[in-house]
Structure formats: structure tokens, C-alpha cells
N, CA and C of each residue as an Amber inpcrd file, in Angstrom:
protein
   468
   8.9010000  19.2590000  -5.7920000   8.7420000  19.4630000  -4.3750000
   7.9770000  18.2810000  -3.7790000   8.6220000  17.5380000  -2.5180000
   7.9950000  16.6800000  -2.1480000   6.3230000  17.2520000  -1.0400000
   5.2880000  15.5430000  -1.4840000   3.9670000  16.1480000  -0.7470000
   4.7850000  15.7400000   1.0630000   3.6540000  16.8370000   1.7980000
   4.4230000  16.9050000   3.3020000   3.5180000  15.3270000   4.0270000
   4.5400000  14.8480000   4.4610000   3.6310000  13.6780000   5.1240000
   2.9860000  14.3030000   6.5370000   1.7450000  13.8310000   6.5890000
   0.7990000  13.8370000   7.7010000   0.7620000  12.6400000   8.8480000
  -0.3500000  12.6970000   9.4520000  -0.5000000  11.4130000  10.4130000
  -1.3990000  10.5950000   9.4550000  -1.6820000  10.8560000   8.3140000
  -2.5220000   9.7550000   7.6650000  -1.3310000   8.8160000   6.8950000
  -0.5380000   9.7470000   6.5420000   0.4110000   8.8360000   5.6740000
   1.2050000   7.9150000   6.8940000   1.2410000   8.4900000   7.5000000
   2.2460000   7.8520000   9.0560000   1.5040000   6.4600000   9.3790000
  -0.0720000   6.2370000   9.5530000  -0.5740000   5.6080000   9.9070000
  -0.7440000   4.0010000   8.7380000  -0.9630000   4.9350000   7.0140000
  -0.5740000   3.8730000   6.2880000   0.8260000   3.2680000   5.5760000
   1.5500000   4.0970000   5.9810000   3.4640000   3.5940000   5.9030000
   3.1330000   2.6250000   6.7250000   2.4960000   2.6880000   7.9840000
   3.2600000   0.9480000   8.9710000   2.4350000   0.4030000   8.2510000
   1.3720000   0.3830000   8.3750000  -0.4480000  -0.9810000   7.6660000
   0.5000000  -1.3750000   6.4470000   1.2420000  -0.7010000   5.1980000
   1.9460000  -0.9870000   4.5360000   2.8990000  -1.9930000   5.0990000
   3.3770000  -1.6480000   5.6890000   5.1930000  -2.2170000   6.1160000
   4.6300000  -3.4210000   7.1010000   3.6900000  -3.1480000   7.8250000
   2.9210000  -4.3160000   8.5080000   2.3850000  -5.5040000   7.3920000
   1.9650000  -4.9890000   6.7390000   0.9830000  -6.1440000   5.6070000
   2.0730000  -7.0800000   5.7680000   2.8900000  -6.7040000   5.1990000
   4.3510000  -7.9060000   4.4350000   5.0340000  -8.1420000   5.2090000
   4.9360000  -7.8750000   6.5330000   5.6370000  -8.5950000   7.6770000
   7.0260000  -7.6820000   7.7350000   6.7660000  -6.7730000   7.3440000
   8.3230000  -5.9210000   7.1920000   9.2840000  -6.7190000   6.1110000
   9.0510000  -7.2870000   5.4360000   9.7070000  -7.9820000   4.4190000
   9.4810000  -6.3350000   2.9100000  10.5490000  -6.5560000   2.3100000
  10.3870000  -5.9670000   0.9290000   9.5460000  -7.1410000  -0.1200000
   8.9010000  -6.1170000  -0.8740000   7.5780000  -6.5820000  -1.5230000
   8.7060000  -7.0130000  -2.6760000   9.6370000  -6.6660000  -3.0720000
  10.3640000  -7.2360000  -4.6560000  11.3000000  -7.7330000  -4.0990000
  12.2860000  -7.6150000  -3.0980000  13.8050000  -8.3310000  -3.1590000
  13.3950000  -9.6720000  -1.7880000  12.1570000  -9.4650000  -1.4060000
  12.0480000 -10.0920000  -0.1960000  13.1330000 -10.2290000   1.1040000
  13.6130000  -9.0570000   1.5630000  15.0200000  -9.0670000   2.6180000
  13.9510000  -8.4260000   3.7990000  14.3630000  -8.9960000   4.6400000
  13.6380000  -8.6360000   5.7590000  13.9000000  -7.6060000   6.5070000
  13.4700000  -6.7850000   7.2260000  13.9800000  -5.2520000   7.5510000
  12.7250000  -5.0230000   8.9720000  12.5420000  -6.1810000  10.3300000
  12.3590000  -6.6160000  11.1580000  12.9600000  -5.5340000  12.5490000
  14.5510000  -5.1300000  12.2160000  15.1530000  -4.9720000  12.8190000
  15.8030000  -3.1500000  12.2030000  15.7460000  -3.0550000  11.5210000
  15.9620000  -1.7930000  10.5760000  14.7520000  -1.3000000   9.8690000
  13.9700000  -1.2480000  10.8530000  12.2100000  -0.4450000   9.6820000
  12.2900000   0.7080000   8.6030000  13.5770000   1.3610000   9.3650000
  13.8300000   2.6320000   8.4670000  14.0570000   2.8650000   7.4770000
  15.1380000   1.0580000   6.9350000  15.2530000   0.8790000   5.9730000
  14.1540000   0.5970000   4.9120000  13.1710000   0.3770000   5.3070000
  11.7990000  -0.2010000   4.4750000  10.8140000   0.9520000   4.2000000
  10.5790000   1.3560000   3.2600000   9.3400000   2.2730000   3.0840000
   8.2640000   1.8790000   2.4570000   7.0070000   2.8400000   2.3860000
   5.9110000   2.3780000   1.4130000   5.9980000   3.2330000   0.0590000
   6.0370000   2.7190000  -1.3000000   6.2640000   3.4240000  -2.1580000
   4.9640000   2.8040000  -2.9910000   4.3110000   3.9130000  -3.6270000
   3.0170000   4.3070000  -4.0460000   3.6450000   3.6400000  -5.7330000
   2.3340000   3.1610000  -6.1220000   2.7600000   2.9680000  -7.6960000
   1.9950000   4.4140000  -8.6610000   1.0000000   4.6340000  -7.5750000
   0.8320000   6.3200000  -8.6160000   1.2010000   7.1510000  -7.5640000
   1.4280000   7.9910000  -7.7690000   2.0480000   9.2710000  -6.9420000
   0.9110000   9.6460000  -5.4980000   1.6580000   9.9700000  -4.6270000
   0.6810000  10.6600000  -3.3740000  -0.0800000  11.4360000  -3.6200000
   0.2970000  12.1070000  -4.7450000  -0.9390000  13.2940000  -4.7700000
  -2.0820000  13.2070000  -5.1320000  -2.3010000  11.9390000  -5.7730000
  -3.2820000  11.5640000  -6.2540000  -4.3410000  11.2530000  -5.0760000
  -5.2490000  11.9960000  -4.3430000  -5.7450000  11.8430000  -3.3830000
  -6.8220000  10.4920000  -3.2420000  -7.4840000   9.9010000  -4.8800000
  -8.2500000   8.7470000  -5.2160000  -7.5000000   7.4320000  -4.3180000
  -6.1890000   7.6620000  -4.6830000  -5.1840000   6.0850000  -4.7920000
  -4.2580000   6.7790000  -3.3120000  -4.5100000   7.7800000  -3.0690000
  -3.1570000   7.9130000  -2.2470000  -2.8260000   6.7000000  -1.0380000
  -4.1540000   6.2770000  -0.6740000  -4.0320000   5.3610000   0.8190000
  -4.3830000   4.1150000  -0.0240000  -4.6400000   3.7420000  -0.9440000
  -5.6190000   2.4940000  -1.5420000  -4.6740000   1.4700000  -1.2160000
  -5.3530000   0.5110000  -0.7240000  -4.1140000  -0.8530000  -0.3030000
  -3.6830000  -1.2140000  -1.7630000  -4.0910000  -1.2910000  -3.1940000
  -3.3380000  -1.7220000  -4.3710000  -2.4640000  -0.7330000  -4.7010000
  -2.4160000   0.6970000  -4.6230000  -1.2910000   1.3390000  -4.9540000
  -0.2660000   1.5610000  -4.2090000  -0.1150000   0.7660000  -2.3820000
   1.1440000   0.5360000  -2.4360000   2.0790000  -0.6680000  -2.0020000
   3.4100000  -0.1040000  -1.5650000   4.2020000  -1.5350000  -1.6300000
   5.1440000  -1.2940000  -0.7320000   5.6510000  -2.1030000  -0.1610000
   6.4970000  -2.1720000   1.2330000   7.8600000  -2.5550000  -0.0850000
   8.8450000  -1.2340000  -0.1150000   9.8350000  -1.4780000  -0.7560000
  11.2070000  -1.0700000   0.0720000  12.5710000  -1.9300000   0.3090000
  13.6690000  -1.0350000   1.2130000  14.1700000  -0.2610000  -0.0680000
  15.2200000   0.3390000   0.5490000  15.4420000   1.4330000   0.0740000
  15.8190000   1.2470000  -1.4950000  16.6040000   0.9640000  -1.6400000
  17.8180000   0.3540000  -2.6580000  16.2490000  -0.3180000  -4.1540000
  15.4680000  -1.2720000  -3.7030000  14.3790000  -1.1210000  -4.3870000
  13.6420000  -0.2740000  -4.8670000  13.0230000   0.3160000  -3.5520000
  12.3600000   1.4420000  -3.7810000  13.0550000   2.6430000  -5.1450000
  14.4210000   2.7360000  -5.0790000  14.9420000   3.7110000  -5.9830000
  14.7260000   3.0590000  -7.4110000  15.2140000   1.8890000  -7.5970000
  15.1480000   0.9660000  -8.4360000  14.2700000   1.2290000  -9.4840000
  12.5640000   1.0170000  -8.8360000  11.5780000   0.8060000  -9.0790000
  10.9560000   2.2630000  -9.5940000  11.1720000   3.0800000  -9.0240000
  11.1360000   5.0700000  -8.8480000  11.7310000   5.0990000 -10.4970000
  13.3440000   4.5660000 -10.9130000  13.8120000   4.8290000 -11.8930000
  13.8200000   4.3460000 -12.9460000  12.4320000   3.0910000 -12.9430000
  12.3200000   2.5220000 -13.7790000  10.9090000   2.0520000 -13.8180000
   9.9430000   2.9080000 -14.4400000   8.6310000   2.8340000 -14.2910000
   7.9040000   1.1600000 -14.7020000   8.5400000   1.1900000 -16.3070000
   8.1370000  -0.0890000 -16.6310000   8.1160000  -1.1400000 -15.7890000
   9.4140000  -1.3810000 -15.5480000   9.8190000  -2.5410000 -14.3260000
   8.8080000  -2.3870000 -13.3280000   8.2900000  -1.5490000 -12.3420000
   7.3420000  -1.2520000 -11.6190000   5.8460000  -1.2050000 -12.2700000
   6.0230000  -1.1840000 -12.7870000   4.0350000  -1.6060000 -13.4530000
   4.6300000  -2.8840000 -13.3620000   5.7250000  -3.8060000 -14.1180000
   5.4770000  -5.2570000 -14.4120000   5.3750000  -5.7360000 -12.3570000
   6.1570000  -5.0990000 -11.9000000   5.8490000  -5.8450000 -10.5320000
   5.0440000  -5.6710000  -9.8990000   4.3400000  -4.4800000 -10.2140000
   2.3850000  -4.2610000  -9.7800000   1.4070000  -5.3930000 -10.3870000
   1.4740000  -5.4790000 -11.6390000   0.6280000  -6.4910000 -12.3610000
   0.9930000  -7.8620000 -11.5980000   2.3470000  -8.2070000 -11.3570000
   2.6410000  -9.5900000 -10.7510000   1.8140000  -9.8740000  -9.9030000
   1.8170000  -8.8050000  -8.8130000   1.5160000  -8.5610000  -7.3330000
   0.2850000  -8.5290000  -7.2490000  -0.9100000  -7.5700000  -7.9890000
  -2.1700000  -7.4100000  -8.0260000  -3.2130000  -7.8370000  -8.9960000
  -2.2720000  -8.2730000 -10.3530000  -2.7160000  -8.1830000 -11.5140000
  -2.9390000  -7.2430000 -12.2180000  -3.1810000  -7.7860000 -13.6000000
  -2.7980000  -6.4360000 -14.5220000  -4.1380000  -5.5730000 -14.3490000
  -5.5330000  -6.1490000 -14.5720000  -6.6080000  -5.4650000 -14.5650000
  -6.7310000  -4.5220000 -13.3820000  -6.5260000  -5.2510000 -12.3520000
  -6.1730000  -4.2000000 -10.6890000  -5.5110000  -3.5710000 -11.1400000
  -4.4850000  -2.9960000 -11.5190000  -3.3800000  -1.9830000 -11.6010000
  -3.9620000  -1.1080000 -12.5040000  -4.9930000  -1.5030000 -13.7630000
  -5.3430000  -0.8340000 -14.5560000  -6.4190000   0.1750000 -13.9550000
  -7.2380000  -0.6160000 -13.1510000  -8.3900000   0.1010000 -12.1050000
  -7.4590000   0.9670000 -11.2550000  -6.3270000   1.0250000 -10.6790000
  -5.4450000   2.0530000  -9.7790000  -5.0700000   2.9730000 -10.6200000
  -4.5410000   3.0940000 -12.1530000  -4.0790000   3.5080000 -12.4910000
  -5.2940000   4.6590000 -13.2080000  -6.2310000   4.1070000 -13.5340000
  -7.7550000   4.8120000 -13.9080000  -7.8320000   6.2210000 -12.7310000
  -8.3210000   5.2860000 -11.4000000  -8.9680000   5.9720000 -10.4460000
  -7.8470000   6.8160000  -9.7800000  -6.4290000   6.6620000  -9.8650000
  -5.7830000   8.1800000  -9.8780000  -6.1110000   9.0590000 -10.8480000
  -6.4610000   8.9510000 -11.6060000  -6.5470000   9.8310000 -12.8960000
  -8.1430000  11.0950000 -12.4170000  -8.9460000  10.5930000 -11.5680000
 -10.0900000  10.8220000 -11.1390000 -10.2070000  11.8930000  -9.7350000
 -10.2760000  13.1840000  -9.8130000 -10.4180000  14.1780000  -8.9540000
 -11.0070000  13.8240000  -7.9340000 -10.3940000  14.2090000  -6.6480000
 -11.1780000  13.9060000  -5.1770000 -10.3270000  14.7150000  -3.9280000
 -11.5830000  14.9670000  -3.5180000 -11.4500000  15.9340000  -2.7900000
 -12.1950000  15.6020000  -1.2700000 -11.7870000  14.6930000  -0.4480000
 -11.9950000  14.1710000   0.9180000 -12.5510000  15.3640000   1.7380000
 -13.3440000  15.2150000   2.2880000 -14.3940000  15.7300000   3.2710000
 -13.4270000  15.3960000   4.9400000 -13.9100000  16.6730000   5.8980000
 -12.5440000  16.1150000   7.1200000 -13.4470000  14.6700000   7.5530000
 -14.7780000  14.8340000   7.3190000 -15.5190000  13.8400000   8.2350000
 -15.0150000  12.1630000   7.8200000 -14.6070000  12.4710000   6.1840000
 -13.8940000  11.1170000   5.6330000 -12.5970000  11.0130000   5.7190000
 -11.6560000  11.5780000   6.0760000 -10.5770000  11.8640000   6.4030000
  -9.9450000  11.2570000   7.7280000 -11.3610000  11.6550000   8.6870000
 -11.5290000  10.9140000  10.4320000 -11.6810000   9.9660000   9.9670000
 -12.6860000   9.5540000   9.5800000 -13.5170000   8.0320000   9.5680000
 -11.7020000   7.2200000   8.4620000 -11.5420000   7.4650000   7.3180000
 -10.0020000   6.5400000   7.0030000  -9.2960000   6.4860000   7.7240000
  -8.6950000   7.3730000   8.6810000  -7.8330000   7.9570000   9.6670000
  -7.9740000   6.5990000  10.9610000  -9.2040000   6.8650000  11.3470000
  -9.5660000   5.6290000  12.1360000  -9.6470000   3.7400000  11.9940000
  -9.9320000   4.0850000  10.5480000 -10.0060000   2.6400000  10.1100000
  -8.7400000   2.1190000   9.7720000  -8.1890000   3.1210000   9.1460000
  -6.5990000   2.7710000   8.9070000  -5.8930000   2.3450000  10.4850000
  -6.1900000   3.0990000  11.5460000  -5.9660000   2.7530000  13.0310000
  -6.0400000   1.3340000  13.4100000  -7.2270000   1.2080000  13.0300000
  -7.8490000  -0.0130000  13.7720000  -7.5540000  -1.3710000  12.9220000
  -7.2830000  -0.8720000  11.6190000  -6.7480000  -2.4800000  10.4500000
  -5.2050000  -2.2640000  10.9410000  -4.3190000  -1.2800000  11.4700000
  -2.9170000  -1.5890000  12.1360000  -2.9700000  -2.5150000  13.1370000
  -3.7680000  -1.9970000  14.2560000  -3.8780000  -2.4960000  15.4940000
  -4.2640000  -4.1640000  15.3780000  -5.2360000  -4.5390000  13.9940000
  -5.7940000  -5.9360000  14.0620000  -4.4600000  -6.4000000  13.5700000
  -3.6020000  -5.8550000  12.7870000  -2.4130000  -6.6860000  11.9730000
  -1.4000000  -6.9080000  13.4030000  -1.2420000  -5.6450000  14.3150000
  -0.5840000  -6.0570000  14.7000000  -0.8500000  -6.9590000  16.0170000
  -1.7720000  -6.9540000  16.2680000  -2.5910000  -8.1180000  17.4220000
  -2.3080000  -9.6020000  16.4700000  -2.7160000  -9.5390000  15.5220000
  -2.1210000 -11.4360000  14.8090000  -0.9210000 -11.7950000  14.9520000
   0.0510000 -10.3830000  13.8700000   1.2020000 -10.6780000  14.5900000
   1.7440000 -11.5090000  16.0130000   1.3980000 -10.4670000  17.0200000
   1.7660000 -11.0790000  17.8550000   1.0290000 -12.3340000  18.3190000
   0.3480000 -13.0160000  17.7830000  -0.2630000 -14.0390000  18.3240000
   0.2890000 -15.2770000  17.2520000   1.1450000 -14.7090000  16.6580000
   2.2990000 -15.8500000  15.9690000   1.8520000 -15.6800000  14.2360000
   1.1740000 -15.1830000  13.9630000   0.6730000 -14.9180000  12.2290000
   1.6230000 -14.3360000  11.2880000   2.5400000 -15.2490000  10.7410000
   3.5270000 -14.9210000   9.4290000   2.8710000 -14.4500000   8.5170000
   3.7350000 -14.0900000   7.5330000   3.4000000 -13.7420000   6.2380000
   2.5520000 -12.6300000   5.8340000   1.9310000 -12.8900000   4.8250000
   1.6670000 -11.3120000   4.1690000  -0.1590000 -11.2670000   5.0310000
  -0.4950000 -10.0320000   5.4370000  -1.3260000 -10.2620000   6.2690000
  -2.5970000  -8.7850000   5.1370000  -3.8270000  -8.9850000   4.6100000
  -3.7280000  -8.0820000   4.0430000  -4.6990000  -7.0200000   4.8450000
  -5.3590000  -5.9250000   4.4170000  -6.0550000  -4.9670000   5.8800000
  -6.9850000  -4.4550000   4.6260000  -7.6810000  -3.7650000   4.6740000
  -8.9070000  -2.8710000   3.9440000  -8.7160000  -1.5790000   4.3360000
  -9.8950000  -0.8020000   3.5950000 -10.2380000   0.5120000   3.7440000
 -11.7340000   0.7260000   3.8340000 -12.4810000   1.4030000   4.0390000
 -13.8730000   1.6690000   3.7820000 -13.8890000   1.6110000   2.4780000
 -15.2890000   0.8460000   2.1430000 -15.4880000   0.4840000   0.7010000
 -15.5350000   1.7790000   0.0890000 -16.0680000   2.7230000   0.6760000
 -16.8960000   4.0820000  -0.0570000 -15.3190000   4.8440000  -0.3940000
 -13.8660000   4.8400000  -0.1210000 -12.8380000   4.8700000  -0.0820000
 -12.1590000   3.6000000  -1.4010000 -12.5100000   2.2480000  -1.2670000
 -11.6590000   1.5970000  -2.0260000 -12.0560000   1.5500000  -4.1780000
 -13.5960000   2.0270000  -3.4670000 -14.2190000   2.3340000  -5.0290000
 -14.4740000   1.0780000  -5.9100000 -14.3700000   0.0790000  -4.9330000
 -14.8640000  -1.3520000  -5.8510000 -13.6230000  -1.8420000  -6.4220000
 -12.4770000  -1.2380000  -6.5360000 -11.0410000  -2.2110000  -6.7160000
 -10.5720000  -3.0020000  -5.7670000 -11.2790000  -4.1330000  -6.2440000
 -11.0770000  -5.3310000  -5.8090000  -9.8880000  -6.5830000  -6.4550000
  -9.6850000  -7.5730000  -5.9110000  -8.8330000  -8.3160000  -6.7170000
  -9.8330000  -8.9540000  -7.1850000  -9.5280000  -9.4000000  -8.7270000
 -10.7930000 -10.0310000  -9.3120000 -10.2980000 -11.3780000  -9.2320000
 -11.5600000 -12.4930000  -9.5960000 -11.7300000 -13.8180000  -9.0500000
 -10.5080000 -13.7400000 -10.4510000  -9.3230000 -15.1980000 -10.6000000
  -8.5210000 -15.5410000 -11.1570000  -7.2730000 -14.7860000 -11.5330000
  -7.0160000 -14.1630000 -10.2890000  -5.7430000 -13.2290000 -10.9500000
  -5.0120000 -13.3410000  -9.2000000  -4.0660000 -13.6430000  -9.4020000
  -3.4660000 -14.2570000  -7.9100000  -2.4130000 -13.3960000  -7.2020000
  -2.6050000 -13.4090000  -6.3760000  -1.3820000 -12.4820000  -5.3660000
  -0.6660000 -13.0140000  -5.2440000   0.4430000 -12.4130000  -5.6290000
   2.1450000 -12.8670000  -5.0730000   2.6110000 -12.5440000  -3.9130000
   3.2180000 -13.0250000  -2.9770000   3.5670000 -12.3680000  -1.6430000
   5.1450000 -12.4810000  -1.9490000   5.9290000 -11.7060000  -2.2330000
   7.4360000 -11.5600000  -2.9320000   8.0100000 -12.8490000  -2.2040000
């Protein structure tokens, strides 16, 4: 049974699909003009309430990827590790594993910040800013998964 999307997931599907310029994170095809075609697909599952919003567990994938990646786990860790590195993915893959249970007062406060890192992506945007643009979360939310110094981001 699928989890029911909310306005939180609503708010980090675009910050997702915004980061990468609406580009797909693996085939790189641009989807500018067809958003619908583009989704955010989680490398650990939504339910995992730790990782559910965490900017490393997800990925601006179109469709046809997205299934791809869904049906072939391995392949999807190797393009997480590309993307974040392996140790990051290992820290995402940990801190889903880790019970949490959000308070509404933290729920507002992500809710908002997630708001306001859209609104900054999409204010650059329009002020001519290509490419992969990246946004945060409240630290007390990201849990110290950070990208560590020597492990490099790929922008597909």
C-alpha cells in the first residue's frame, strides 16, 4: 500500500525537482516543459520518517528511470554512491534504520524551511542560475549527514 502524500512531500518533490534544474538525476533529459514526467524518488523508502525529506535520500528521476532504478536496487545504491558517495549513502542508509517520531512543532518549522529553500532556488533560478542548485534542512533534521571533505558530487 502506497504512503499518502501530504503538503510536506508536495513541498519537497519540487526543492527535489528544483535542485537539478528539472533535469533527471541518471539519464540527464530535461523535463522543463513536462514536470509530470519527473519525480522525486527516495533511495530508502518514505516511510522511513529519519530520511524521508533528507536532501541525500533523494533524486529527481523521470519516469522510465525512476522504474529502472525501483527494479533494480543494486544499480541504485551504485548511482547514490556516484552522486553522494559511498560513506553518505551509508550514513542515509544507517539513519533510516533509526525510529523517529516528529513533533507537529518540527513538522511546521521543516514544513517552513523546506518553503523558504524552494522559494530561494527558485528566486536564483530566475535570476539566470543553471545547474544543480543544492538547498538544506534544519541541522537538528539533517543529523550531521553531511558530504564529507573528498568525496565529490556528480550533477548527472
Amino acid at each position: 500500500m502506497a504512503l499518502k502524500r501530504d503538503k510536506f512531500d508536495d513541498v519537497f518533490s519540487q526543492l527535489v525537482r528544483e535542485r537539478t534544474d528539472w533535469q533527471c538525476d541518471y539519464c540527464g533529459r530535461s523535463f522543463h516543459h513536462e514536470r509530470q514526467k519527473l519525480h522525486c524518488s527516495h533511495f530508502k523508502s518514505r516511510r522511513h520518517k529519519a530520511t524521508r525529506y533528507h536532501p541525500y535520500n533523494a533524486f529527481a528521476h523521470c519516469v522510465g528511470c525512476h522504474r529502472k532504478l525501483e527494479e533494480d536496487p543494486y544499480e541504485f545504491t551504485a548511482h547514490a554512491e556516484i552522486a553522494y558517495g559511498e560513506m553518505t549513502i551509508e550514513r542515509v542508509a544507517r539513519l533510516a534504520c533509526v525510529p523517529v517520531r516528529l513533533k507537529t512543532w518540527q513538522m511546521d518549522e521543516l514544513y517552513q524551511h523546506m518553503k523558504n529553500e524552494l522559494k530561494r532556488l527558485q528566486e536564483l533560478r530566475a535570476h539566470g542560475v543553471t545547474g544543480r542548485i543544492d538547498f538544506t534542512l534544519p541541522d537538528w533534521y539533517q543529523d550531521g549527514i553531511q558530504l564529507r571533505m573528498g568525496e565529490s558530487q556528480c550533477a548527472a
